[in-house]
């Protein structure tokens, strides 16, 4: 078995032959690009002490944790023949063109951008679209719908979406995570490198957990943005939540250097 990082410009995705956690951990331990991953903080270890001196604020730490709770690991083991050979208007190879038709696993990250809670009290009640409810004669009317964004070079089209697995709350190897094996593709934009997915659950405990996480994210984002908006251009604080080498969730904290305006409204 082999594992390696594919790097195409700004793109970096873990690729392994079988997708086992042991293979991913081996890749993490033997990483040549970032030996030891010294700047990566396991998300469960993150405290206010990790923040830069001017930002040692519990509300920022809370915001970072809420973003992490909405970040999922993406795995997919289908590579569509429809992937282009090159990035648009360049001679740069499009990611995974050379592995079209294969079933190798690749891993990335995704973030929930909206949590919609449905109940039988809605004006136009709908039933849950999870796998269990789709085949049930009594589908649930109490469920949540997640809008999830990832990169198009990770999930290219509806064909690849069929093999997507989203792993939530993968903070370490000791506590249980949550897997979503059914997703629907809403839109994939190659130029923006943005894929919009939807997934669903009617598990009552998970419905409440995801709804609570979403509310906590909205509240902490408002507090932090209101407090630090005027300092945004001065200190340029930023952070990234990721699953390095497809392993458990970590966060890196730094400063952005340049901003680029996206064409997506």
mmCIF file of C-alpha atoms in Angstrom:
data_model
loop_
_atom_site.group_PDB
_atom_site.id
_atom_site.type_symbol
_atom_site.label_atom_id
_atom_site.label_comp_id
_atom_site.label_asym_id
_atom_site.label_seq_id
_atom_site.Cartn_x
_atom_site.Cartn_y
_atom_site.Cartn_z
ATOM 1 C CA UNK A 1 0.000 0.000 0.000
ATOM 2 C CA UNK A 2 1.158 3.523 -0.678
ATOM 3 C CA UNK A 3 0.091 6.989 0.383
ATOM 4 C CA UNK A 4 1.049 10.371 -1.012
ATOM 5 C CA UNK A 5 -0.027 13.989 -1.209
ATOM 6 C CA UNK A 6 -1.197 15.397 -4.523
ATOM 7 C CA UNK A 7 -0.319 19.079 -4.772
ATOM 8 C CA UNK A 8 -1.627 21.101 -7.729
ATOM 9 C CA UNK A 9 -1.040 24.766 -7.081
ATOM 10 C CA UNK A 10 -3.130 25.486 -3.994
ATOM 11 C CA UNK A 11 -4.694 22.001 -3.981
ATOM 12 C CA UNK A 12 -3.581 19.351 -1.529
ATOM 13 C CA UNK A 13 -5.506 16.126 -0.998
ATOM 14 C CA UNK A 14 -4.516 12.884 0.690
ATOM 15 C CA UNK A 15 -4.674 9.847 -1.594
ATOM 16 C CA UNK A 16 -4.395 6.251 -0.394
ATOM 17 C CA UNK A 17 -4.952 2.909 -2.051
ATOM 18 C CA UNK A 18 -7.406 1.381 0.429
ATOM 19 C CA UNK A 19 -8.549 4.179 2.732
ATOM 20 C CA UNK A 20 -7.740 2.458 6.023
ATOM 21 C CA UNK A 21 -7.047 4.583 9.095
ATOM 22 C CA UNK A 22 -3.722 2.793 9.603
ATOM 23 C CA UNK A 23 -2.565 3.843 6.157
ATOM 24 C CA UNK A 24 -3.522 7.448 6.887
ATOM 25 C CA UNK A 25 -1.715 7.469 10.237
ATOM 26 C CA UNK A 26 1.397 6.081 8.568
ATOM 27 C CA UNK A 27 1.257 8.870 6.001
ATOM 28 C CA UNK A 28 0.887 11.437 8.800
ATOM 29 C CA UNK A 29 3.843 10.033 10.743
ATOM 30 C CA UNK A 30 6.106 9.843 7.681
ATOM 31 C CA UNK A 31 5.176 13.203 6.138
ATOM 32 C CA UNK A 32 8.177 14.729 4.350
ATOM 33 C CA UNK A 33 6.573 18.128 3.747
ATOM 34 C CA UNK A 34 5.777 18.964 7.369
ATOM 35 C CA UNK A 35 7.638 16.542 9.667
ATOM 36 C CA UNK A 36 6.036 16.378 13.086
ATOM 37 C CA UNK A 37 3.264 18.820 12.097
ATOM 38 C CA UNK A 38 4.482 21.172 14.814
ATOM 39 C CA UNK A 39 2.044 23.977 13.953
ATOM 40 C CA UNK A 40 -1.004 21.676 13.975
ATOM 41 C CA UNK A 41 -3.012 21.693 17.211
ATOM 42 C CA UNK A 42 -5.356 18.757 17.936
ATOM 43 C CA UNK A 43 -8.751 20.404 18.179
ATOM 44 C CA UNK A 44 -9.498 18.943 21.617
ATOM 45 C CA UNK A 45 -6.309 20.569 22.946
ATOM 46 C CA UNK A 46 -7.098 24.075 21.683
ATOM 47 C CA UNK A 47 -7.248 26.694 24.445
ATOM 48 C CA UNK A 48 -6.972 30.455 24.634
ATOM 49 C CA UNK A 49 -3.247 30.005 25.358
ATOM 50 C CA UNK A 50 -2.705 28.985 21.715
ATOM 51 C CA UNK A 51 -3.985 32.339 20.440
ATOM 52 C CA UNK A 52 -1.709 35.270 19.506
ATOM 53 C CA UNK A 53 -1.067 37.796 22.265
ATOM 54 C CA UNK A 54 -3.582 40.373 21.010
ATOM 55 C CA UNK A 55 -6.331 37.760 20.663
ATOM 56 C CA UNK A 56 -6.301 35.754 23.880
ATOM 57 C CA UNK A 57 -10.068 35.891 24.052
ATOM 58 C CA UNK A 58 -12.318 33.030 25.163
ATOM 59 C CA UNK A 59 -14.931 34.092 22.612
ATOM 60 C CA UNK A 60 -12.444 33.608 19.755
ATOM 61 C CA UNK A 61 -11.568 30.193 21.140
ATOM 62 C CA UNK A 62 -15.268 29.335 21.324
ATOM 63 C CA UNK A 63 -15.736 30.478 17.731
ATOM 64 C CA UNK A 64 -12.848 28.287 16.563
ATOM 65 C CA UNK A 65 -14.314 25.272 18.345
ATOM 66 C CA UNK A 66 -17.728 25.896 16.788
ATOM 67 C CA UNK A 67 -16.190 26.071 13.301
ATOM 68 C CA UNK A 68 -14.370 22.819 14.031
ATOM 69 C CA UNK A 69 -17.613 21.132 15.097
ATOM 70 C CA UNK A 70 -19.091 22.038 11.705
ATOM 71 C CA UNK A 71 -16.068 20.714 9.800
ATOM 72 C CA UNK A 72 -16.229 17.159 8.469
ATOM 73 C CA UNK A 73 -13.721 14.846 6.861
ATOM 74 C CA UNK A 74 -14.610 13.976 3.277
ATOM 75 C CA UNK A 75 -13.658 10.665 1.713
ATOM 76 C CA UNK A 76 -14.515 9.573 -1.816
ATOM 77 C CA UNK A 77 -13.372 6.567 -3.834
ATOM 78 C CA UNK A 78 -14.764 7.329 -7.282
ATOM 79 C CA UNK A 79 -12.937 9.426 -9.871
ATOM 80 C CA UNK A 80 -15.107 10.484 -12.789
ATOM 81 C CA UNK A 81 -14.044 10.220 -16.417
ATOM 82 C CA UNK A 82 -15.583 13.688 -16.839
ATOM 83 C CA UNK A 83 -12.726 15.425 -15.024
ATOM 84 C CA UNK A 84 -10.953 17.816 -17.416
ATOM 85 C CA UNK A 85 -7.308 17.387 -18.327
ATOM 86 C CA UNK A 86 -6.330 20.943 -17.380
ATOM 87 C CA UNK A 87 -7.465 23.748 -15.112
ATOM 88 C CA UNK A 88 -9.479 26.275 -17.124
ATOM 89 C CA UNK A 89 -7.372 28.427 -19.471
ATOM 90 C CA UNK A 90 -4.099 26.957 -18.177
ATOM 91 C CA UNK A 91 -1.732 24.116 -18.947
ATOM 92 C CA UNK A 92 -1.852 22.986 -15.296
ATOM 93 C CA UNK A 93 -3.110 19.428 -14.880
ATOM 94 C CA UNK A 94 -6.513 19.169 -13.237
ATOM 95 C CA UNK A 95 -6.354 17.165 -9.985
ATOM 96 C CA UNK A 96 -6.847 13.411 -10.430
ATOM 97 C CA UNK A 97 -7.273 13.494 -14.193
ATOM 98 C CA UNK A 98 -4.639 10.766 -14.348
ATOM 99 C CA UNK A 99 -6.642 8.477 -12.013
ATOM 100 C CA UNK A 100 -10.011 8.741 -13.782
ATOM 101 C CA UNK A 101 -11.998 5.537 -13.495
ATOM 102 C CA UNK A 102 -10.046 4.321 -10.467
ATOM 103 C CA UNK A 103 -11.367 3.548 -6.985
ATOM 104 C CA UNK A 104 -8.463 4.923 -4.940
ATOM 105 C CA UNK A 105 -9.514 6.893 -1.875
ATOM 106 C CA UNK A 106 -8.896 10.598 -1.479
ATOM 107 C CA UNK A 107 -9.555 12.682 1.602
ATOM 108 C CA UNK A 108 -10.283 16.336 2.203
ATOM 109 C CA UNK A 109 -12.400 18.512 4.472
ATOM 110 C CA UNK A 110 -15.799 20.174 4.227
ATOM 111 C CA UNK A 111 -17.783 22.650 6.294
ATOM 112 C CA UNK A 112 -21.465 22.933 7.084
ATOM 113 C CA UNK A 113 -22.778 26.279 5.860
ATOM 114 C CA UNK A 114 -26.366 25.859 7.008
ATOM 115 C CA UNK A 115 -28.370 23.588 9.309
ATOM 116 C CA UNK A 116 -32.111 23.515 8.620
ATOM 117 C CA UNK A 117 -34.309 21.817 11.177
ATOM 118 C CA UNK A 118 -37.587 20.396 9.862
ATOM 119 C CA UNK A 119 -40.629 19.494 11.962
ATOM 120 C CA UNK A 120 -44.225 18.497 11.338
ATOM 121 C CA UNK A 121 -45.133 22.041 12.399
ATOM 122 C CA UNK A 122 -43.583 23.534 9.255
ATOM 123 C CA UNK A 123 -45.911 25.355 6.867
ATOM 124 C CA UNK A 124 -45.191 22.729 4.214
ATOM 125 C CA UNK A 125 -43.953 19.657 6.118
ATOM 126 C CA UNK A 126 -41.465 17.408 4.356
ATOM 127 C CA UNK A 127 -40.193 14.003 5.364
ATOM 128 C CA UNK A 128 -36.596 13.054 6.006
ATOM 129 C CA UNK A 129 -34.422 12.109 3.028
ATOM 130 C CA UNK A 130 -31.935 9.859 4.816
ATOM 131 C CA UNK A 131 -31.435 6.323 3.492
ATOM 132 C CA UNK A 132 -33.621 4.742 6.159
ATOM 133 C CA UNK A 133 -36.541 7.116 5.609
ATOM 134 C CA UNK A 134 -36.401 6.839 1.821
ATOM 135 C CA UNK A 135 -37.298 3.154 2.128
ATOM 136 C CA UNK A 136 -39.675 3.510 5.085
ATOM 137 C CA UNK A 137 -43.463 3.581 4.940
ATOM 138 C CA UNK A 138 -43.382 6.040 7.851
ATOM 139 C CA UNK A 139 -40.521 8.479 7.176
ATOM 140 C CA UNK A 140 -39.700 10.914 9.943
ATOM 141 C CA UNK A 141 -41.044 14.460 9.940
ATOM 142 C CA UNK A 142 -38.457 15.570 12.539
ATOM 143 C CA UNK A 143 -35.071 15.876 10.837
ATOM 144 C CA UNK A 144 -32.228 18.178 9.842
ATOM 145 C CA UNK A 145 -30.851 19.065 6.439
ATOM 146 C CA UNK A 146 -27.186 20.054 6.181
ATOM 147 C CA UNK A 147 -25.757 22.254 3.438
ATOM 148 C CA UNK A 148 -22.097 21.294 3.165
ATOM 149 C CA UNK A 149 -19.365 22.945 1.078
ATOM 150 C CA UNK A 150 -16.182 21.263 -0.072
ATOM 151 C CA UNK A 151 -13.792 21.634 -3.013
ATOM 152 C CA UNK A 152 -14.699 20.525 -6.527
ATOM 153 C CA UNK A 153 -11.287 18.930 -6.984
ATOM 154 C CA UNK A 154 -12.280 16.637 -4.085
ATOM 155 C CA UNK A 155 -15.876 15.922 -5.216
ATOM 156 C CA UNK A 156 -16.253 16.716 -8.891
ATOM 157 C CA UNK A 157 -19.797 15.721 -9.908
ATOM 158 C CA UNK A 158 -22.888 13.648 -9.080
ATOM 159 C CA UNK A 159 -21.132 10.410 -10.020
ATOM 160 C CA UNK A 160 -18.426 11.018 -7.422
ATOM 161 C CA UNK A 161 -20.998 12.225 -4.890
ATOM 162 C CA UNK A 162 -22.477 8.728 -4.772
ATOM 163 C CA UNK A 163 -19.347 7.418 -3.005
ATOM 164 C CA UNK A 164 -18.884 10.357 -0.604
ATOM 165 C CA UNK A 165 -18.618 9.721 3.123
ATOM 166 C CA UNK A 166 -18.770 12.664 5.534
ATOM 167 C CA UNK A 167 -17.270 12.004 8.963
ATOM 168 C CA UNK A 168 -18.364 14.530 11.615
ATOM 169 C CA UNK A 169 -16.922 15.051 15.117
ATOM 170 C CA UNK A 170 -13.739 13.193 14.179
ATOM 171 C CA UNK A 171 -11.727 14.983 16.856
ATOM 172 C CA UNK A 172 -9.630 12.028 17.994
ATOM 173 C CA UNK A 173 -9.513 8.240 17.901
ATOM 174 C CA UNK A 174 -11.045 7.734 21.350
ATOM 175 C CA UNK A 175 -14.516 9.233 21.014
ATOM 176 C CA UNK A 176 -17.203 8.256 18.492
ATOM 177 C CA UNK A 177 -17.625 10.172 15.260
ATOM 178 C CA UNK A 178 -20.701 10.348 13.013
ATOM 179 C CA UNK A 179 -20.776 9.182 9.397
ATOM 180 C CA UNK A 180 -23.100 10.336 6.633
ATOM 181 C CA UNK A 181 -23.009 7.895 3.724
ATOM 182 C CA UNK A 182 -25.709 9.510 1.596
ATOM 183 C CA UNK A 183 -25.260 12.959 0.088
ATOM 184 C CA UNK A 184 -26.935 14.828 -2.749
ATOM 185 C CA UNK A 185 -25.113 17.165 -5.104
ATOM 186 C CA UNK A 186 -26.601 20.640 -5.425
ATOM 187 C CA UNK A 187 -23.887 22.314 -7.489
ATOM 188 C CA UNK A 188 -20.261 21.858 -8.509
ATOM 189 C CA UNK A 189 -18.361 24.870 -9.866
ATOM 190 C CA UNK A 190 -14.980 23.998 -11.361
ATOM 191 C CA UNK A 191 -13.915 27.636 -11.757
ATOM 192 C CA UNK A 192 -14.659 28.487 -8.123
ATOM 193 C CA UNK A 193 -13.500 25.039 -6.935
ATOM 194 C CA UNK A 194 -16.671 24.827 -4.852
ATOM 195 C CA UNK A 195 -19.005 21.861 -4.467
ATOM 196 C CA UNK A 196 -22.277 22.195 -2.564
ATOM 197 C CA UNK A 197 -23.682 19.010 -1.030
ATOM 198 C CA UNK A 198 -26.693 18.168 1.112
ATOM 199 C CA UNK A 199 -27.041 15.412 3.687
ATOM 200 C CA UNK A 200 -29.781 14.442 6.121
ATOM 201 C CA UNK A 201 -30.505 12.780 9.455
ATOM 202 C CA UNK A 202 -33.526 12.121 11.662
ATOM 203 C CA UNK A 203 -31.551 10.621 14.544
ATOM 204 C CA UNK A 204 -33.035 12.602 17.441
ATOM 205 C CA UNK A 205 -29.807 12.924 19.406
ATOM 206 C CA UNK A 206 -27.895 14.001 16.319
ATOM 207 C CA UNK A 207 -30.646 16.421 15.271
ATOM 208 C CA UNK A 208 -30.360 18.224 18.595
ATOM 209 C CA UNK A 209 -26.563 18.108 18.591
ATOM 210 C CA UNK A 210 -26.225 19.592 15.113
ATOM 211 C CA UNK A 211 -28.887 22.221 15.780
ATOM 212 C CA UNK A 212 -27.103 23.240 18.982
ATOM 213 C CA UNK A 213 -23.709 23.418 17.251
ATOM 214 C CA UNK A 214 -25.156 25.611 14.506
ATOM 215 C CA UNK A 215 -26.712 28.044 16.986
ATOM 216 C CA UNK A 216 -23.444 28.200 18.928
ATOM 217 C CA UNK A 217 -21.549 28.954 15.719
ATOM 218 C CA UNK A 218 -23.906 31.780 14.734
ATOM 219 C CA UNK A 219 -23.750 33.350 18.193
ATOM 220 C CA UNK A 220 -19.959 33.162 18.550
ATOM 221 C CA UNK A 221 -19.386 34.430 15.006
ATOM 222 C CA UNK A 222 -21.512 37.496 15.697
ATOM 223 C CA UNK A 223 -19.643 38.266 18.921
ATOM 224 C CA UNK A 224 -16.193 37.876 17.367
ATOM 225 C CA UNK A 225 -16.972 39.760 14.154
ATOM 226 C CA UNK A 226 -18.532 42.677 16.010
ATOM 227 C CA UNK A 227 -15.607 42.901 18.417
ATOM 228 C CA UNK A 228 -12.731 42.584 15.942
ATOM 229 C CA UNK A 229 -14.038 43.883 12.617
ATOM 230 C CA UNK A 230 -12.057 47.120 12.928
ATOM 231 C CA UNK A 231 -8.806 45.182 13.479
ATOM 232 C CA UNK A 232 -9.241 42.782 10.585
ATOM 233 C CA UNK A 233 -6.892 44.600 8.215
ATOM 234 C CA UNK A 234 -4.316 45.280 10.933
ATOM 235 C CA UNK A 235 -3.673 41.874 12.483
ATOM 236 C CA UNK A 236 -5.058 39.634 9.690
ATOM 237 C CA UNK A 237 -5.695 36.752 12.061
ATOM 238 C CA UNK A 238 -6.855 33.565 10.376
ATOM 239 C CA UNK A 239 -7.150 29.870 11.146
ATOM 240 C CA UNK A 240 -7.676 26.630 9.251
ATOM 241 C CA UNK A 241 -9.486 23.525 10.485
ATOM 242 C CA UNK A 242 -8.424 20.447 8.551
ATOM 243 C CA UNK A 243 -7.828 16.710 8.637
ATOM 244 C CA UNK A 244 -4.113 16.464 7.769
ATOM 245 C CA UNK A 245 -3.464 13.275 5.810
ATOM 246 C CA UNK A 246 -7.116 12.333 6.411
ATOM 247 C CA UNK A 247 -6.465 11.937 10.136
ATOM 248 C CA UNK A 248 -8.330 13.430 13.089
ATOM 249 C CA UNK A 249 -9.198 17.111 13.153
ATOM 250 C CA UNK A 250 -6.558 19.773 13.823
ATOM 251 C CA UNK A 251 -6.322 23.548 13.678
ATOM 252 C CA UNK A 252 -3.563 25.901 12.557
ATOM 253 C CA UNK A 253 -3.480 29.592 13.458
ATOM 254 C CA UNK A 254 -1.714 32.314 11.506
ATOM 255 C CA UNK A 255 -2.179 35.494 9.471
ATOM 256 C CA UNK A 256 -3.493 35.925 5.951
ATOM 257 C CA UNK A 257 -1.270 37.694 3.423
ATOM 258 C CA UNK A 258 -3.540 38.412 0.458
ATOM 259 C CA UNK A 259 -7.247 38.324 -0.267
ATOM 260 C CA UNK A 260 -8.866 37.387 -3.563
ATOM 261 C CA UNK A 261 -12.442 38.280 -4.439
ATOM 262 C CA UNK A 262 -14.530 35.260 -5.361
ATOM 263 C CA UNK A 263 -16.859 35.506 -8.327
ATOM 264 C CA UNK A 264 -19.556 33.494 -6.575
ATOM 265 C CA UNK A 265 -22.348 35.567 -5.092
#
